[in-house]
Tab-separated table of C-alpha atoms in Angstrom:
chain	number	residue	atom	x	y	z
S	2	MET	CA	16.090	-7.547	-7.242
S	3	ILE	CA	14.219	-6.446	-4.073
S	4	GLN	CA	17.435	-4.552	-1.660
S	5	PRO	CA	16.519	-7.122	1.619
S	6	VAL	CA	16.334	-4.881	4.499
S	7	ILE	CA	15.906	-5.704	8.436
S	8	GLU	CA	12.727	-3.962	8.739
S	9	LYS	CA	10.945	-1.454	6.527
S	10	ILE	CA	7.606	-0.082	7.444
S	11	ILE	CA	5.397	1.383	4.370
S	12	LEU	CA	2.668	3.631	4.526
S	13	GLY	CA	0.511	3.466	1.680
S	14	ILE	CA	-2.570	6.474	1.445
S	15	ASP	CA	-5.064	6.500	-0.888
S	16	PRO	CA	-6.573	9.881	-0.764
S	17	GLY	CA	-10.212	10.796	-1.075
S	18	THR	CA	-11.837	13.739	0.382
S	19	THR	CA	-15.200	11.321	1.493
S	20	ILE	CA	-13.638	8.542	2.439
S	21	MET	CA	-9.682	8.207	2.828
S	22	GLY	CA	-7.864	4.187	2.801
S	23	TYR	CA	-4.440	3.641	4.468
S	24	GLY	CA	-2.325	0.174	4.555
S	25	VAL	CA	0.618	-0.342	6.230
S	26	LEU	CA	3.453	-2.979	5.689
S	27	ARG	CA	5.711	-3.931	7.320
S	28	VAL	CA	9.038	-5.464	4.940
S	29	LYS	CA	11.472	-7.655	6.551
S	30	GLY	CA	14.378	-8.678	4.499
S	31	THR	CA	12.336	-9.414	1.136
S	32	LYS	CA	9.265	-10.647	2.851
S	33	PRO	CA	5.928	-8.351	2.886
S	34	GLU	CA	3.683	-8.364	5.606
S	35	MET	CA	0.231	-6.368	5.854
S	36	ILE	CA	0.197	-5.051	9.565
S	37	ALA	CA	-2.615	-2.590	9.452
S	38	MET	CA	-5.161	-0.836	7.178
S	39	GLY	CA	-8.691	0.740	7.371
S	40	ILE	CA	-10.353	4.204	6.361
S	41	ILE	CA	-10.309	8.054	7.370
S	42	ASP	CA	-13.974	8.693	7.763
S	43	LEU	CA	-14.635	12.065	6.306
S	44	ARG	CA	-18.296	11.768	5.795
S	45	LYS	CA	-19.798	13.440	8.707
S	46	PHE	CA	-17.647	16.711	8.394
S	47	GLY	CA	-19.643	19.169	6.026
S	48	ASN	CA	-16.978	21.528	6.200
S	49	HIS	CA	-14.160	20.706	3.468
S	50	TYR	CA	-11.315	22.956	5.979
S	51	LEU	CA	-12.962	20.352	8.930
S	52	LYS	CA	-12.291	17.305	6.777
S	53	LEU	CA	-8.772	18.752	6.122
S	54	ARG	CA	-7.678	19.417	10.000
S	55	HIS	CA	-8.876	15.640	10.391
S	56	ILE	CA	-6.938	14.665	8.183
S	57	HIS	CA	-4.490	16.024	8.937
S	58	GLU	CA	-5.180	14.307	12.630
S	59	ARG	CA	-5.710	11.041	11.565
S	60	VAL	CA	-2.261	10.462	9.405
S	61	LEU	CA	-0.487	12.250	12.300
S	62	SER	CA	-1.575	9.488	14.851
S	63	ILE	CA	-1.097	6.894	12.481
S	64	ILE	CA	2.306	7.796	10.987
S	65	GLU	CA	2.711	8.056	15.417
S	66	SER	CA	1.683	4.666	15.529
S	67	TYR	CA	3.756	2.391	13.179
S	68	LEU	CA	6.909	4.668	12.413
S	69	PRO	CA	6.161	4.132	8.804
S	70	ASP	CA	10.012	4.509	7.311
S	71	GLU	CA	7.972	5.819	4.016
S	72	LEU	CA	4.716	7.004	2.697
S	73	ALA	CA	3.693	5.479	-1.193
S	74	ILE	CA	0.679	7.941	-1.748
S	75	GLU	CA	-1.785	7.642	-5.410
S	76	ALA	CA	-1.712	10.420	-7.168
S	77	PRO	CA	-5.204	11.875	-8.406
S	78	PHE	CA	-5.942	11.697	-11.661
S	79	PHE	CA	-7.465	14.358	-13.516
S	80	GLY	CA	-11.048	14.287	-14.086
S	81	LYS	CA	-13.638	16.754	-15.122
S	82	ASN	CA	-14.680	18.403	-12.341
S	83	VAL	CA	-11.692	20.818	-11.530
S	84	GLN	CA	-13.225	21.516	-7.146
S	85	SER	CA	-13.199	18.055	-6.981
S	86	MET	CA	-10.148	18.007	-7.798
S	87	LEU	CA	-8.355	20.784	-6.094
S	88	LYS	CA	-10.442	19.294	-2.743
S	89	LEU	CA	-8.907	15.937	-3.679
S	90	GLY	CA	-5.338	17.698	-4.050
S	91	ARG	CA	-5.700	19.295	-0.945
S	92	ALA	CA	-6.590	16.220	0.991
S	93	GLN	CA	-3.432	14.328	-0.762
S	94	GLY	CA	-1.393	17.357	-0.085
S	95	VAL	CA	-2.005	17.087	3.780
S	96	ALA	CA	-0.824	13.951	4.259
S	97	MET	CA	2.157	14.757	2.865
S	98	ALA	CA	3.013	17.631	4.814
S	99	VAL	CA	2.063	15.262	7.855
S	100	ALA	CA	4.678	12.945	6.256
S	101	LEU	CA	6.761	15.313	5.449
S	102	SER	CA	7.041	17.304	8.828
S	103	ARG	CA	8.586	13.648	10.421
S	104	ASP	CA	11.054	13.342	7.707
S	105	ILE	CA	9.103	10.936	5.835
S	106	PRO	CA	9.744	10.508	2.131
S	107	ILE	CA	7.409	10.419	-0.323
S	108	THR	CA	6.602	8.348	-3.667
S	109	GLU	CA	3.320	8.793	-5.655
S	110	TYR	CA	1.782	6.435	-7.961
S	111	ALA	CA	-0.215	6.515	-10.375
S	112	PRO	CA	-3.466	4.666	-10.082
S	113	LEU	CA	-2.761	2.266	-13.687
S	114	LYS	CA	0.716	2.123	-12.118
S	115	ILE	CA	-0.537	0.854	-8.702
S	116	LYS	CA	-3.127	-1.617	-10.547
S	117	MET	CA	-1.001	-2.958	-12.876
S	118	ALA	CA	1.477	-3.990	-10.174
S	119	ILE	CA	-0.940	-5.682	-8.540
S	120	THR	CA	-2.735	-7.290	-10.889
S	121	GLY	CA	-1.271	-6.995	-14.117
S	122	ASN	CA	-3.863	-5.080	-15.540
S	123	GLY	CA	-4.072	-1.330	-15.149
S	124	GLN	CA	-7.799	-1.347	-15.743
S	125	ALA	CA	-8.021	-3.562	-12.840
S	126	SER	CA	-11.247	-3.225	-10.568
S	127	LYS	CA	-11.059	-2.585	-6.685
S	128	GLU	CA	-12.334	-6.027	-5.698
S	129	GLN	CA	-9.637	-7.533	-8.596
S	130	VAL	CA	-6.990	-5.177	-6.836
S	131	ALA	CA	-8.391	-6.774	-2.674
S	132	ASP	CA	-8.810	-9.963	-4.130
S	133	MET	CA	-4.934	-9.978	-5.415
S	134	LEU	CA	-3.961	-8.271	-2.072
S	135	GLN	CA	-5.452	-10.569	0.224
S	136	ARG	CA	-4.064	-13.837	-1.550
S	137	MET	CA	-0.490	-12.274	-1.346
S	138	LEU	CA	-0.647	-11.249	1.583
S	139	HIS	CA	-2.400	-13.863	2.911
S	140	PHE	CA	-4.940	-12.404	5.174
S	141	SER	CA	-8.159	-13.853	5.444
S	142	LYS	CA	-11.610	-13.355	4.156
S	143	ASP	CA	-12.888	-11.975	7.416
S	144	ASP	CA	-10.222	-9.173	7.493
S	145	MET	CA	-11.212	-8.156	4.176
S	146	PRO	CA	-12.411	-4.304	4.951
S	147	THR	CA	-15.710	-3.243	4.145
S	148	PHE	CA	-14.373	0.076	2.353
S	149	MET	CA	-11.797	-1.041	-0.634
S	150	ASP	CA	-10.166	2.570	-0.114
S	151	ALA	CA	-8.665	0.632	2.580
S	152	THR	CA	-7.121	-2.224	0.338
S	153	ASP	CA	-6.121	0.848	-2.486
S	154	GLY	CA	-4.220	2.448	0.127
S	155	LEU	CA	-2.734	-0.906	0.994
S	156	ALA	CA	-2.493	-1.459	-3.066
S	157	ALA	CA	-0.010	1.877	-2.962
S	158	ALA	CA	2.290	0.321	-0.067
S	159	TYR	CA	2.664	-3.222	-1.860
S	160	CYS	CA	3.113	-0.786	-5.075
S	161	HIS	CA	6.129	0.670	-3.499
S	162	PHE	CA	7.280	-2.479	-2.073
S	163	LEU	CA	7.802	-4.190	-5.465
S	164	GLN	CA	9.835	-0.731	-6.352
S	165	MET	CA	12.258	-2.028	-4.248
S	166	GLY	CA	12.916	-4.795	-6.888
S	167	ARG	CA	11.696	-8.191	-7.624
S	168	PRO	CA	11.962	-11.165	-5.066
S	169	THR	CA	14.423	-13.415	-5.832
S	170	MET	CA	13.335	-17.272	-4.908
S	171	GLU	CA	15.915	-18.578	-2.473
S	172	LYS	CA	17.190	-21.872	-4.224
S	173	GLY	CA	16.110	-21.964	-8.347
S	174	TYR	CA	16.336	-25.106	-9.990
S	175	SER	CA	17.093	-25.146	-14.045
S	176	GLY	CA	15.589	-28.546	-13.793
S	177	TRP	CA	15.879	-31.896	-12.370
S	178	LYS	CA	19.312	-32.679	-12.889
S	179	ASP	CA	20.378	-29.528	-11.148
S	180	PHE	CA	17.535	-30.109	-8.230
S	181	ILE	CA	19.566	-33.488	-7.841
S	182	SER	CA	23.109	-32.049	-7.721
S	183	LYS	CA	22.529	-29.415	-5.321
S	184	ASN	CA	20.171	-31.753	-2.941
S	185	PRO	CA	21.845	-35.265	-3.296
S	186	ASP	CA	20.727	-36.116	0.684
S	187	ARG	CA	16.950	-35.622	-0.418
S	188	VAL	CA	17.335	-38.183	-3.455
S	189	LYS	CA	17.438	-41.863	-2.815
């Protein structure tokens, strides 16, 4: 069962060395609400170290803007290109270091776990994840980002929200008799 909170802000990050996605969820009670999502565009930087500096600056700016209580970040998965993996790990490490410098607890989630939490399918596409998030968080198609990295960041935050437990229904009924006994004023 999700433990109700007065308010909690969760920052989710999908690390990348070209495009880094992020999403911010506000949880009130047991209800999540998307308050922001976007990308950190690193394509204009040719030098990897300049990318790392930009990641540091932007993640710090996002943290200062939304004051998250927790960070959920997608763990890189092993690829065939060791050099790319090393660069991705550095990018993830910089984002984590910024959060740690602000005493924000960090939880890593495997891509498979995030997709499974959102869609029920660990092999879901980025589009399927984005579509499910749009339905669950009730944001319009107009708010759908151009880059799915943003919804991947939001997915990390939503996965973390789900780890708070399972939402409970305010009123559950085992059948019509149970409904009638709990709501005599609503039945004639």
